[in-house]
């Protein structure tokens, strides 16, 4: 077997979307002739933990860990959080408009922790991996970010070993939705952009998750950025037989931050509930996972408190089982400058469940194109209240008739197995 070193911050028992891309990709690499070697922190400060994901690791995977020091306890003291309290996804957006201590924490994060709070793991990792690679050569190095500190580790290894290196951008760096909220000085902004450009220049290949993200990352003349989508693992859906809810349930799974709060949805649901007693009685809004307080507040302000069901983060397969029974699957996109390129990993799992998807975001986006291509659901603009009302009325009518379903097609191209093959074809080409 050939060997690939994958440098990733997110790995089980950490949970959430950041883990899935390379946990699932590595699962199918041995069948394609590649042995995955995972380099990851021994003690990460993960926002979500999912012990069940350890079962997903392929038995031929080698896992190498070293300790990491992160400044999060300092941040907790500064922002008056309890010791060990988890930082929610979207913390920067929330803190950037908070009190002066929260704003100070964001300023420190953006201007002194470059590129991110995991920067203190860069030098120890370079030392450790330099020695490791001298004794255990590999055929390929992959770094996946964010956190983009992972790319800076690979950058230095590339200079020492000249091993082929692929930089994988699961999310952008200077084009990410919260970048303009980091309260950056001109000096810090220049450092971020220079480091990003060096990674893009020195990596042998750059891959990302959507066409719009690829366009944003095409900053080096003549250098192409390849798209390897996220996807779904068919094995996760074996035996997942659940009958649809008897209620008109609209379910979201995963982190639900302030920037994703779909005001048009809550306003429209509130209006429909006020107009139609049956709609009010049947409606259930289920939010599974970390949810920002602003989302709950919006729901309650629209008279939907009694329709809301909140659940803590669930192990991955239990979460899928909950989703499988939902009448509608909610996919809100961050209302941010890069919204057209955002393709949430959960979208592909929603598609595999073959329940109607209600997506909220730009209708000329990558996610809207995939939903149309696969006939998996509807995409509604951030402020399109009439379009939202029409879709919800149609979904509710079909629900009452027992006909709410989708005839999706071409979904299998987004299976993790097929995407792993696409990745290896890129490598071997």
mmCIF file of N, CA and C in Angstrom, residues 33-77:
data_model
loop_
_atom_site.group_PDB
_atom_site.id
_atom_site.type_symbol
_atom_site.label_atom_id
_atom_site.label_comp_id
_atom_site.label_asym_id
_atom_site.label_seq_id
_atom_site.Cartn_x
_atom_site.Cartn_y
_atom_site.Cartn_z
ATOM 1 N N UNK A 33 -6.034 1.143 -2.163
ATOM 2 C CA UNK A 33 -4.591 0.932 -2.159
ATOM 3 C C UNK A 33 -3.791 1.955 -1.375
ATOM 4 N N UNK A 34 -4.446 2.712 -0.502
ATOM 5 C CA UNK A 34 -3.769 3.746 0.277
ATOM 6 C C UNK A 34 -4.003 3.536 1.768
ATOM 7 N N UNK A 35 -2.918 3.527 2.535
ATOM 8 C CA UNK A 35 -3.010 3.395 3.988
ATOM 9 C C UNK A 35 -3.057 4.794 4.608
ATOM 10 N N UNK A 36 -4.130 5.134 5.348
ATOM 11 C CA UNK A 36 -4.191 6.448 5.979
ATOM 12 C C UNK A 36 -3.430 6.488 7.298
ATOM 13 N N UNK A 37 -2.631 7.523 7.468
ATOM 14 C CA UNK A 37 -1.952 7.780 8.738
ATOM 15 C C UNK A 37 -2.479 9.128 9.237
ATOM 16 N N UNK A 38 -3.221 9.103 10.312
ATOM 17 C CA UNK A 38 -3.870 10.308 10.826
ATOM 18 C C UNK A 38 -2.986 10.949 11.891
ATOM 19 N N UNK A 39 -2.659 12.213 11.694
ATOM 20 C CA UNK A 39 -1.952 12.976 12.720
ATOM 21 C C UNK A 39 -2.930 13.996 13.289
ATOM 22 N N UNK A 40 -3.167 13.910 14.613
ATOM 23 C CA UNK A 40 -4.216 14.709 15.237
ATOM 24 C C UNK A 40 -3.864 14.981 16.697
ATOM 25 N N UNK A 41 -4.422 16.011 17.318
ATOM 26 C CA UNK A 41 -4.093 16.299 18.717
ATOM 27 C C UNK A 41 -4.585 15.219 19.679
ATOM 28 N N UNK A 42 -3.819 15.064 20.728
ATOM 29 C CA UNK A 42 -4.170 14.104 21.775
ATOM 30 C C UNK A 42 -5.293 14.630 22.660
ATOM 31 N N UNK A 43 -5.338 15.940 22.860
ATOM 32 C CA UNK A 43 -6.278 16.524 23.819
ATOM 33 C C UNK A 43 -6.932 17.796 23.260
ATOM 34 N N UNK A 44 -7.660 17.692 22.137
ATOM 35 C CA UNK A 44 -8.247 18.890 21.529
ATOM 36 C C UNK A 44 -9.375 19.469 22.381
ATOM 37 N N UNK A 45 -9.599 20.753 22.234
ATOM 38 C CA UNK A 45 -10.699 21.431 22.923
ATOM 39 C C UNK A 45 -11.898 21.438 21.974
ATOM 40 N N UNK A 46 -12.538 20.303 21.844
ATOM 41 C CA UNK A 46 -13.607 20.133 20.862
ATOM 42 C C UNK A 46 -14.909 20.739 21.369
ATOM 43 N N UNK A 47 -15.682 21.341 20.464
ATOM 44 C CA UNK A 47 -16.972 21.908 20.862
ATOM 45 C C UNK A 47 -18.038 20.825 20.996
ATOM 46 N N UNK A 48 -17.830 19.692 20.310
ATOM 47 C CA UNK A 48 -18.779 18.578 20.361
ATOM 48 C C UNK A 48 -18.003 17.282 20.476
ATOM 49 N N UNK A 49 -18.502 16.355 21.292
ATOM 50 C CA UNK A 49 -17.881 15.039 21.441
ATOM 51 C C UNK A 49 -18.879 13.969 21.005
ATOM 52 N N UNK A 50 -18.400 13.006 20.218
ATOM 53 C CA UNK A 50 -19.230 11.894 19.752
ATOM 54 C C UNK A 50 -18.390 10.616 19.782
ATOM 55 N N UNK A 51 -18.449 9.919 20.893
ATOM 56 C CA UNK A 51 -17.654 8.699 21.081
ATOM 57 C C UNK A 51 -18.010 7.626 20.054
ATOM 58 N N UNK A 52 -19.231 7.647 19.544
ATOM 59 C CA UNK A 52 -19.669 6.599 18.617
ATOM 60 C C UNK A 52 -18.885 6.610 17.306
ATOM 61 N N UNK A 53 -18.275 7.732 16.967
ATOM 62 C CA UNK A 53 -17.571 7.830 15.681
ATOM 63 C C UNK A 53 -16.310 6.973 15.630
ATOM 64 N N UNK A 54 -15.790 6.579 16.794
ATOM 65 C CA UNK A 54 -14.588 5.735 16.809
ATOM 66 C C UNK A 54 -14.825 4.429 16.050
ATOM 67 N N UNK A 55 -16.071 3.971 16.007
ATOM 68 C CA UNK A 55 -16.399 2.734 15.301
ATOM 69 C C UNK A 55 -16.246 2.877 13.789
ATOM 70 N N UNK A 56 -16.192 4.125 13.317
ATOM 71 C CA UNK A 56 -16.102 4.379 11.880
ATOM 72 C C UNK A 56 -14.675 4.294 11.351
ATOM 73 N N UNK A 57 -13.697 4.264 12.242
ATOM 74 C CA UNK A 57 -12.298 4.289 11.811
ATOM 75 C C UNK A 57 -11.919 2.940 11.196
ATOM 76 N N UNK A 58 -11.366 2.967 9.995
ATOM 77 C CA UNK A 58 -10.966 1.725 9.324
ATOM 78 C C UNK A 58 -9.845 1.056 10.130
ATOM 79 N N UNK A 59 -9.903 -0.270 10.299
ATOM 80 C CA UNK A 59 -8.901 -0.953 11.135
ATOM 81 C C UNK A 59 -7.468 -0.815 10.631
ATOM 82 N N UNK A 60 -7.273 -0.519 9.350
ATOM 83 C CA UNK A 60 -5.909 -0.361 8.820
ATOM 84 C C UNK A 60 -5.374 1.067 8.989
ATOM 85 N N UNK A 61 -6.180 1.928 9.598
ATOM 86 C CA UNK A 61 -5.749 3.312 9.808
ATOM 87 C C UNK A 61 -4.759 3.386 10.969
ATOM 88 N N UNK A 62 -3.664 4.073 10.745
ATOM 89 C CA UNK A 62 -2.698 4.340 11.817
ATOM 90 C C UNK A 62 -2.976 5.738 12.360
ATOM 91 N N UNK A 63 -3.037 5.853 13.676
ATOM 92 C CA UNK A 63 -3.340 7.145 14.298
ATOM 93 C C UNK A 63 -2.161 7.574 15.157
ATOM 94 N N UNK A 64 -1.666 8.762 14.880
ATOM 95 C CA UNK A 64 -0.524 9.316 15.608
ATOM 96 C C UNK A 64 -1.001 10.595 16.298
ATOM 97 N N UNK A 65 -0.768 10.679 17.615
ATOM 98 C CA UNK A 65 -1.242 11.835 18.373
ATOM 99 C C UNK A 65 -0.112 12.451 19.188
ATOM 100 N N UNK A 66 -0.170 13.771 19.314
ATOM 101 C CA UNK A 66 0.719 14.482 20.233
ATOM 102 C C UNK A 66 -0.118 15.516 20.980
ATOM 103 N N UNK A 67 0.336 15.936 22.166
ATOM 104 C CA UNK A 67 -0.445 16.905 22.953
ATOM 105 C C UNK A 67 -0.492 18.279 22.282
ATOM 106 N N UNK A 68 -1.558 18.996 22.555
ATOM 107 C CA UNK A 68 -1.716 20.356 22.059
ATOM 108 C C UNK A 68 -2.042 21.275 23.230
ATOM 109 N N UNK A 69 -1.499 22.506 23.176
ATOM 110 C CA UNK A 69 -1.921 23.526 24.143
ATOM 111 C C UNK A 69 -2.715 24.578 23.389
ATOM 112 N N UNK A 70 -3.905 24.872 23.907
ATOM 113 C CA UNK A 70 -4.774 25.876 23.301
ATOM 114 C C UNK A 70 -5.158 26.909 24.360
ATOM 115 N N UNK A 71 -5.356 28.156 23.961
ATOM 116 C CA UNK A 71 -5.589 29.223 24.943
ATOM 117 C C UNK A 71 -7.037 29.384 25.372
ATOM 118 N N UNK A 72 -7.826 28.321 25.255
ATOM 119 C CA UNK A 72 -9.260 28.490 25.500
ATOM 120 C C UNK A 72 -9.622 28.734 26.960
ATOM 121 N N UNK A 73 -8.821 28.223 27.918
ATOM 122 C CA UNK A 73 -9.126 28.511 29.315
ATOM 123 C C UNK A 73 -8.949 30.007 29.599
ATOM 124 N N UNK A 74 -7.970 30.617 28.936
ATOM 125 C CA UNK A 74 -7.803 32.063 29.073
ATOM 126 C C UNK A 74 -9.027 32.781 28.519
ATOM 127 N N UNK A 75 -9.509 32.325 27.367
ATOM 128 C CA UNK A 75 -10.700 32.919 26.770
ATOM 129 C C UNK A 75 -11.912 32.723 27.672
ATOM 130 N N UNK A 76 -12.001 31.567 28.300
ATOM 131 C CA UNK A 76 -13.141 31.308 29.191
ATOM 132 C C UNK A 76 -13.137 32.278 30.372
ATOM 133 N N UNK A 77 -11.959 32.505 30.930
ATOM 134 C CA UNK A 77 -11.864 33.454 32.041
ATOM 135 C C UNK A 77 -12.215 34.862 31.575
#
